[in-house]
XYZ file of C-alpha atoms in Angstrom:
369
model
C 8.840 -18.590 -11.531
C 7.502 -19.164 -8.911
C 8.856 -19.348 -5.078
C 7.200 -22.570 -5.119
C 9.991 -24.252 -7.860
C 12.716 -21.002 -9.650
C 11.435 -21.969 -12.972
C 9.236 -21.178 -16.301
C 8.964 -22.418 -19.833
C 12.527 -24.440 -18.595
C 14.610 -21.387 -18.261
C 15.939 -20.678 -13.916
C 14.993 -17.573 -13.011
C 14.478 -15.736 -10.018
C 12.094 -16.822 -7.710
C 8.921 -14.573 -7.631
C 5.716 -14.187 -4.820
C 3.107 -15.376 -7.096
C 1.007 -12.321 -5.771
C 1.224 -8.473 -6.184
C -0.532 -4.989 -3.814
C -1.963 -3.142 -6.094
C -3.811 -0.296 -5.153
C -4.596 -1.453 -1.579
C -5.906 -5.435 -2.265
C -3.625 -8.710 -2.843
C -3.824 -9.855 -6.622
C -2.138 -12.811 -8.799
C 1.278 -11.742 -10.397
C -0.391 -12.953 -14.169
C -3.576 -9.801 -13.446
C -0.800 -7.354 -12.354
C -0.896 -6.279 -15.942
C -1.131 -2.821 -17.876
C -2.474 -1.342 -20.825
C 0.183 -1.176 -24.133
C -1.704 2.727 -24.097
C -1.273 3.389 -20.540
C 0.753 7.261 -20.185
C 3.467 5.618 -18.271
C 5.029 3.197 -21.657
C 5.543 6.476 -23.757
C 6.529 9.193 -21.506
C 8.338 7.358 -18.779
C 6.369 8.577 -15.516
C 6.504 6.330 -13.271
C 8.355 6.717 -9.629
C 9.338 3.085 -8.043
C 11.686 2.205 -4.601
C 13.878 -1.189 -4.674
C 14.135 -2.066 -0.801
C 15.440 -5.483 0.007
C 15.189 -8.168 2.528
C 17.471 -10.466 4.455
C 17.236 -13.588 6.061
C 17.832 -13.550 9.710
C 17.585 -15.884 13.167
C 14.604 -13.589 13.448
C 13.022 -14.944 10.091
C 13.042 -12.015 7.270
C 13.869 -8.256 7.703
C 13.531 -5.386 5.723
C 16.086 -2.563 5.366
C 15.035 0.254 6.147
C 11.269 0.021 5.208
C 9.747 3.374 6.524
C 12.907 5.190 4.730
C 12.843 4.751 1.375
C 9.200 4.423 1.060
C 9.667 8.677 2.874
C 11.674 8.532 -0.161
C 9.226 6.635 -2.115
C 6.312 9.359 -1.080
C 9.341 12.278 -2.623
C 9.118 10.865 -5.497
C 5.984 11.026 -6.060
C 5.063 14.289 -4.708
C 8.055 15.951 -6.883
C 6.259 14.502 -9.973
C 2.709 16.005 -8.937
C 1.482 12.455 -8.615
C -1.251 13.381 -6.127
C -2.796 9.445 -4.732
C -4.656 7.586 -1.594
C -2.254 6.060 0.281
C 0.015 6.797 3.183
C 3.128 5.843 4.675
C 2.095 3.154 6.429
C -0.072 2.084 3.948
C 3.287 0.719 1.517
C 4.536 0.037 4.688
C 2.776 -2.400 6.064
C 1.763 -4.279 2.055
C 5.244 -4.604 2.003
C 5.283 -6.787 5.135
C 2.034 -8.104 4.401
C 4.114 -9.013 0.881
C 7.253 -10.401 1.791
C 4.901 -12.357 4.867
C 2.855 -14.134 1.781
C 5.961 -15.116 -0.636
C 7.441 -17.080 1.855
C 10.623 -16.059 0.535
C 13.061 -15.853 3.636
C 14.934 -12.762 1.868
C 14.078 -10.680 -1.361
C 14.353 -8.122 -3.083
C 10.387 -5.622 -2.609
C 9.673 -3.540 -5.816
C 7.142 -0.674 -5.416
C 6.254 1.840 -8.544
C 3.531 4.837 -8.844
C 2.389 5.340 -12.117
C 0.349 7.113 -14.400
C -1.667 4.197 -15.910
C -4.341 4.604 -18.540
C -8.741 5.436 -18.031
C -10.275 3.207 -20.888
C -13.525 5.019 -21.363
C -12.294 8.637 -21.605
C -8.716 7.816 -22.723
C -5.993 10.557 -23.035
C -2.261 10.509 -25.415
C -0.592 13.724 -24.937
C 2.037 14.581 -22.402
C 0.124 16.584 -20.132
C -0.175 14.093 -17.108
C -3.244 15.057 -14.996
C -5.980 12.810 -17.300
C -4.267 9.839 -16.669
C -5.384 7.749 -12.989
C -2.565 6.111 -11.004
C -1.577 2.531 -10.487
C 0.272 1.761 -8.380
C 1.443 -1.903 -7.407
C 4.208 -4.229 -5.313
C 6.116 -6.547 -6.004
C 8.545 -8.698 -4.320
C 11.503 -11.296 -5.972
C 14.238 -13.347 -5.260
C 17.534 -11.256 -6.122
C 21.334 -11.806 -5.837
C 24.314 -10.713 -5.513
C 23.418 -7.681 -8.759
C 26.570 -7.249 -9.592
C 28.163 -10.484 -9.874
C 28.449 -12.948 -6.518
C 32.461 -12.407 -6.719
C 32.350 -8.580 -7.604
C 31.821 -8.544 -2.906
C 35.005 -9.875 -2.294
C 36.781 -9.331 -5.225
C 35.015 -5.776 -6.765
C 34.339 -5.569 -9.965
C 35.657 -3.118 -12.995
C 34.422 0.141 -13.553
C 34.072 2.615 -16.642
C 34.161 6.174 -16.325
C 30.914 7.140 -19.350
C 30.660 9.733 -22.079
C 27.632 9.604 -20.682
C 27.309 12.989 -18.133
C 24.775 11.943 -15.532
C 21.099 14.878 -15.852
C 21.570 18.421 -14.614
C 18.969 19.187 -11.811
C 16.760 21.828 -12.849
C 16.751 19.518 -16.578
C 15.216 16.189 -13.802
C 14.997 16.177 -10.619
C 17.678 13.702 -9.446
C 16.235 13.588 -5.713
C 13.358 11.145 -7.442
C 13.843 7.872 -8.063
C 11.689 8.031 -11.640
C 11.846 5.772 -14.222
C 12.040 8.451 -16.387
C 15.862 8.589 -14.634
C 15.938 5.042 -16.161
C 16.969 5.839 -19.285
C 19.814 7.904 -19.443
C 21.475 4.861 -16.436
C 20.461 2.363 -18.942
C 22.512 4.321 -21.277
C 25.425 4.165 -19.333
C 24.857 0.831 -18.477
C 25.067 -0.252 -21.676
C 28.471 1.480 -22.892
C 29.888 0.216 -19.604
C 28.876 -4.134 -20.794
C 30.329 -3.320 -24.072
C 33.299 -2.267 -23.754
C 33.768 -5.390 -21.175
C 33.512 -3.275 -17.990
C 30.315 -3.954 -15.850
C 29.741 -0.761 -14.476
C 29.695 2.698 -15.440
C 30.574 5.995 -13.147
C 29.332 8.739 -14.425
C 30.050 12.876 -14.545
C 27.862 15.741 -13.662
C 26.914 18.699 -15.983
C 30.670 20.159 -14.305
C 32.111 17.402 -15.013
C 32.984 16.179 -11.457
C 31.811 12.344 -9.981
C 28.034 12.024 -10.033
C 26.891 8.040 -9.919
C 27.178 4.523 -10.852
C 24.469 3.827 -13.183
C 21.841 2.656 -10.189
C 24.698 2.856 -6.568
C 26.321 6.382 -5.448
C 30.137 5.984 -5.094
C 32.412 6.122 -1.920
C 35.707 6.988 -2.589
C 38.945 6.437 0.712
C 42.075 8.364 0.052
C 44.825 8.156 3.323
C 42.227 7.000 5.822
C 38.549 9.572 4.526
C 35.991 8.046 3.121
C 34.166 10.306 0.249
C 31.587 10.968 -1.156
C 29.738 12.860 -4.123
C 27.855 16.293 -2.555
C 23.551 15.477 -3.829
C 24.912 18.921 -5.989
C 26.113 15.885 -7.848
C 22.917 14.929 -9.676
C 22.729 11.795 -7.439
C 19.983 10.423 -5.251
C 20.286 10.878 -2.123
C 20.462 6.519 -1.406
C 19.340 4.726 1.773
C 22.810 2.720 1.265
C 25.170 5.779 1.227
C 23.316 7.118 4.003
C 23.996 3.841 5.820
C 27.049 3.743 5.267
C 27.660 7.636 6.667
C 26.135 6.306 9.503
C 27.751 3.457 10.328
C 31.335 4.886 9.142
C 30.417 7.433 11.796
C 29.553 4.885 14.613
C 32.898 2.844 12.943
C 35.251 6.001 14.133
C 36.261 6.719 10.327
C 35.954 9.823 8.871
C 33.813 10.140 5.926
C 33.378 13.898 3.510
C 30.889 14.566 1.163
C 33.036 16.254 -0.820
C 33.119 16.786 -5.259
C 35.440 14.689 -6.896
C 37.342 15.617 -9.470
C 37.545 12.649 -12.177
C 41.590 11.551 -11.628
C 41.312 11.274 -8.273
C 39.197 7.837 -8.638
C 42.141 6.583 -10.527
C 45.005 8.257 -7.114
C 42.338 6.688 -4.710
C 43.533 4.055 -1.941
C 40.504 2.693 -2.594
C 36.818 2.866 -4.341
C 32.897 0.654 -3.569
C 29.960 1.858 -4.975
C 26.400 1.428 -2.881
C 23.161 -0.186 -2.974
C 19.958 -1.514 -2.138
C 20.443 -4.476 -5.429
C 24.739 -3.854 -5.286
C 24.902 -3.762 -1.501
C 28.329 -2.877 -1.051
C 30.491 -3.908 -4.268
C 33.660 -2.457 -4.212
C 35.610 -0.984 -7.410
C 38.874 -2.870 -8.609
C 39.728 -0.869 -11.824
C 38.154 2.423 -13.477
C 39.224 2.501 -17.055
C 41.662 0.280 -16.746
C 43.372 1.559 -14.582
C 44.096 -0.740 -11.060
C 42.970 0.819 -8.049
C 44.716 0.670 -4.902
C 46.044 -3.356 -4.440
C 42.760 -4.398 -6.723
C 41.157 -5.696 -4.886
C 38.340 -4.684 -1.451
C 40.611 -2.291 0.677
C 40.713 -2.206 4.086
C 38.404 0.159 5.272
C 36.035 -1.091 2.942
C 35.849 -5.092 3.770
C 35.473 -3.017 7.484
C 32.833 -1.008 6.297
C 31.278 -4.144 4.336
C 31.595 -6.451 7.128
C 29.061 -4.106 9.583
C 26.665 -2.981 6.883
C 26.432 -7.179 6.252
C 26.343 -8.083 9.720
C 23.483 -5.837 10.450
C 21.555 -7.001 7.138
C 21.564 -10.678 9.009
C 20.628 -8.960 12.111
C 23.698 -10.128 14.268
C 25.514 -6.677 14.624
C 22.355 -3.793 16.474
C 22.212 -1.219 13.809
C 21.900 3.010 14.661
C 18.959 3.147 14.755
C 15.522 0.967 13.249
C 16.426 0.083 10.212
C 15.324 -3.682 10.055
C 11.307 -4.053 10.239
C 10.749 -7.746 10.849
C 8.211 -9.206 9.115
C 6.947 -12.439 11.966
C 7.354 -9.897 14.004
C 5.211 -6.807 12.731
C 1.767 -6.469 13.227
C 0.233 -4.854 9.891
C -2.393 -1.715 11.685
C -5.066 -2.941 8.853
C -7.212 -6.212 7.102
C -5.656 -7.474 4.405
C -8.506 -9.070 1.500
C -6.865 -12.229 -0.416
C -5.935 -12.006 -3.352
C -8.263 -12.108 -6.544
C -7.798 -11.267 -9.415
C -6.670 -7.877 -11.271
C -7.939 -4.633 -10.412
C -9.201 -1.544 -12.306
C -6.697 1.659 -11.949
C -8.016 4.446 -9.611
C -7.150 7.790 -9.218
C -7.723 9.611 -6.251
C -6.911 13.485 -5.701
C -6.645 13.337 -2.099
C -3.734 14.681 -0.646
C -0.219 13.046 1.184
C 2.121 14.908 3.465
C 6.058 14.635 2.996
C 9.465 15.518 3.892
C 12.438 15.176 2.848
C 15.626 13.534 4.718
C 17.716 15.648 6.089
C 21.288 16.350 5.529
C 23.771 14.045 6.764
C 26.961 15.323 7.128
C 29.129 18.397 5.922
C 30.482 19.240 2.067
C 33.846 19.511 1.671
C 35.857 18.774 -1.814
C 38.457 16.928 -3.280
C 40.920 17.841 -5.052
C 39.114 20.481 -6.034
C 40.050 24.784 -4.354
C 36.107 25.602 -3.565
C 33.140 25.027 -1.449
C 29.923 23.758 -2.163
C 26.725 24.267 -0.983
C 24.993 21.953 1.331
C 22.548 20.060 -0.095
């Protein structure tokens, strides 16, 4: 199960880093345990991140580490999870975790959640009496939608489940509770023979996949739904926008009608797990030539050249693990630590908007996010 063997109980599984960062120290994977009465298990009170570390000629490189951790901090702030850790704490811990893992490439998962004070347990919806716990784990994760999906594309459907309304659950936060909605979208798609589902927002406009942002190509223009369509402000989404701008490809943030999906020239998903994945059909209607389109391929090639370290990114997107200096001393792996709460607060800033919002197949304007 761990990085040395890749196997557990006779079943081949992902290679997993055998240590986990927990509340400021490294502990063994098998010691990372949560009480069954923890608040998070009953009410979904967690926020998390998904970050990829890529293999390069200069060793493992974490993709847009600080941007991911800024969103992590933002998610915690939205849910009033006041904690003691800083951006540098989380970044340093992630770099050190990858270094200890020995993995050339991996997926990094920070998670902050409301746990249980076993001496003074609290079981109600009110989250404040419950202590916070933070973990960061890592494992080697392949292509999220399958190895062939990157080149051949995937078949998807429009889900009967809508994305959450903005004033019901904050789509800007990457929270565990939001992903119950994602699970409904994903399960429906799989049971109906599709790889993924596309959700609409509460107004009927295209939102995103169960765990990916979406892009539509029409007449040489790349379009993506605005944040007002209840989409997560994706780091890979932002990367695609910047790559398009660098390549001279017109990119617009617009509300998109469902029918626009069917008549588009190209469609693709973006996300940390999905990376850049073409969509070849929607509701069994073939998109374009039924495979990866030319613009999708151009964006995809640039993205993978950047993540492999072969192309200069538009910004400081790669944190090279072997070259990064950890700012504070890190203790060796120990047994499980105790869950602890803190009333210390950290301030965070919002990700800035990227591009001007417009519309696809509609006749009215949308306010910028």
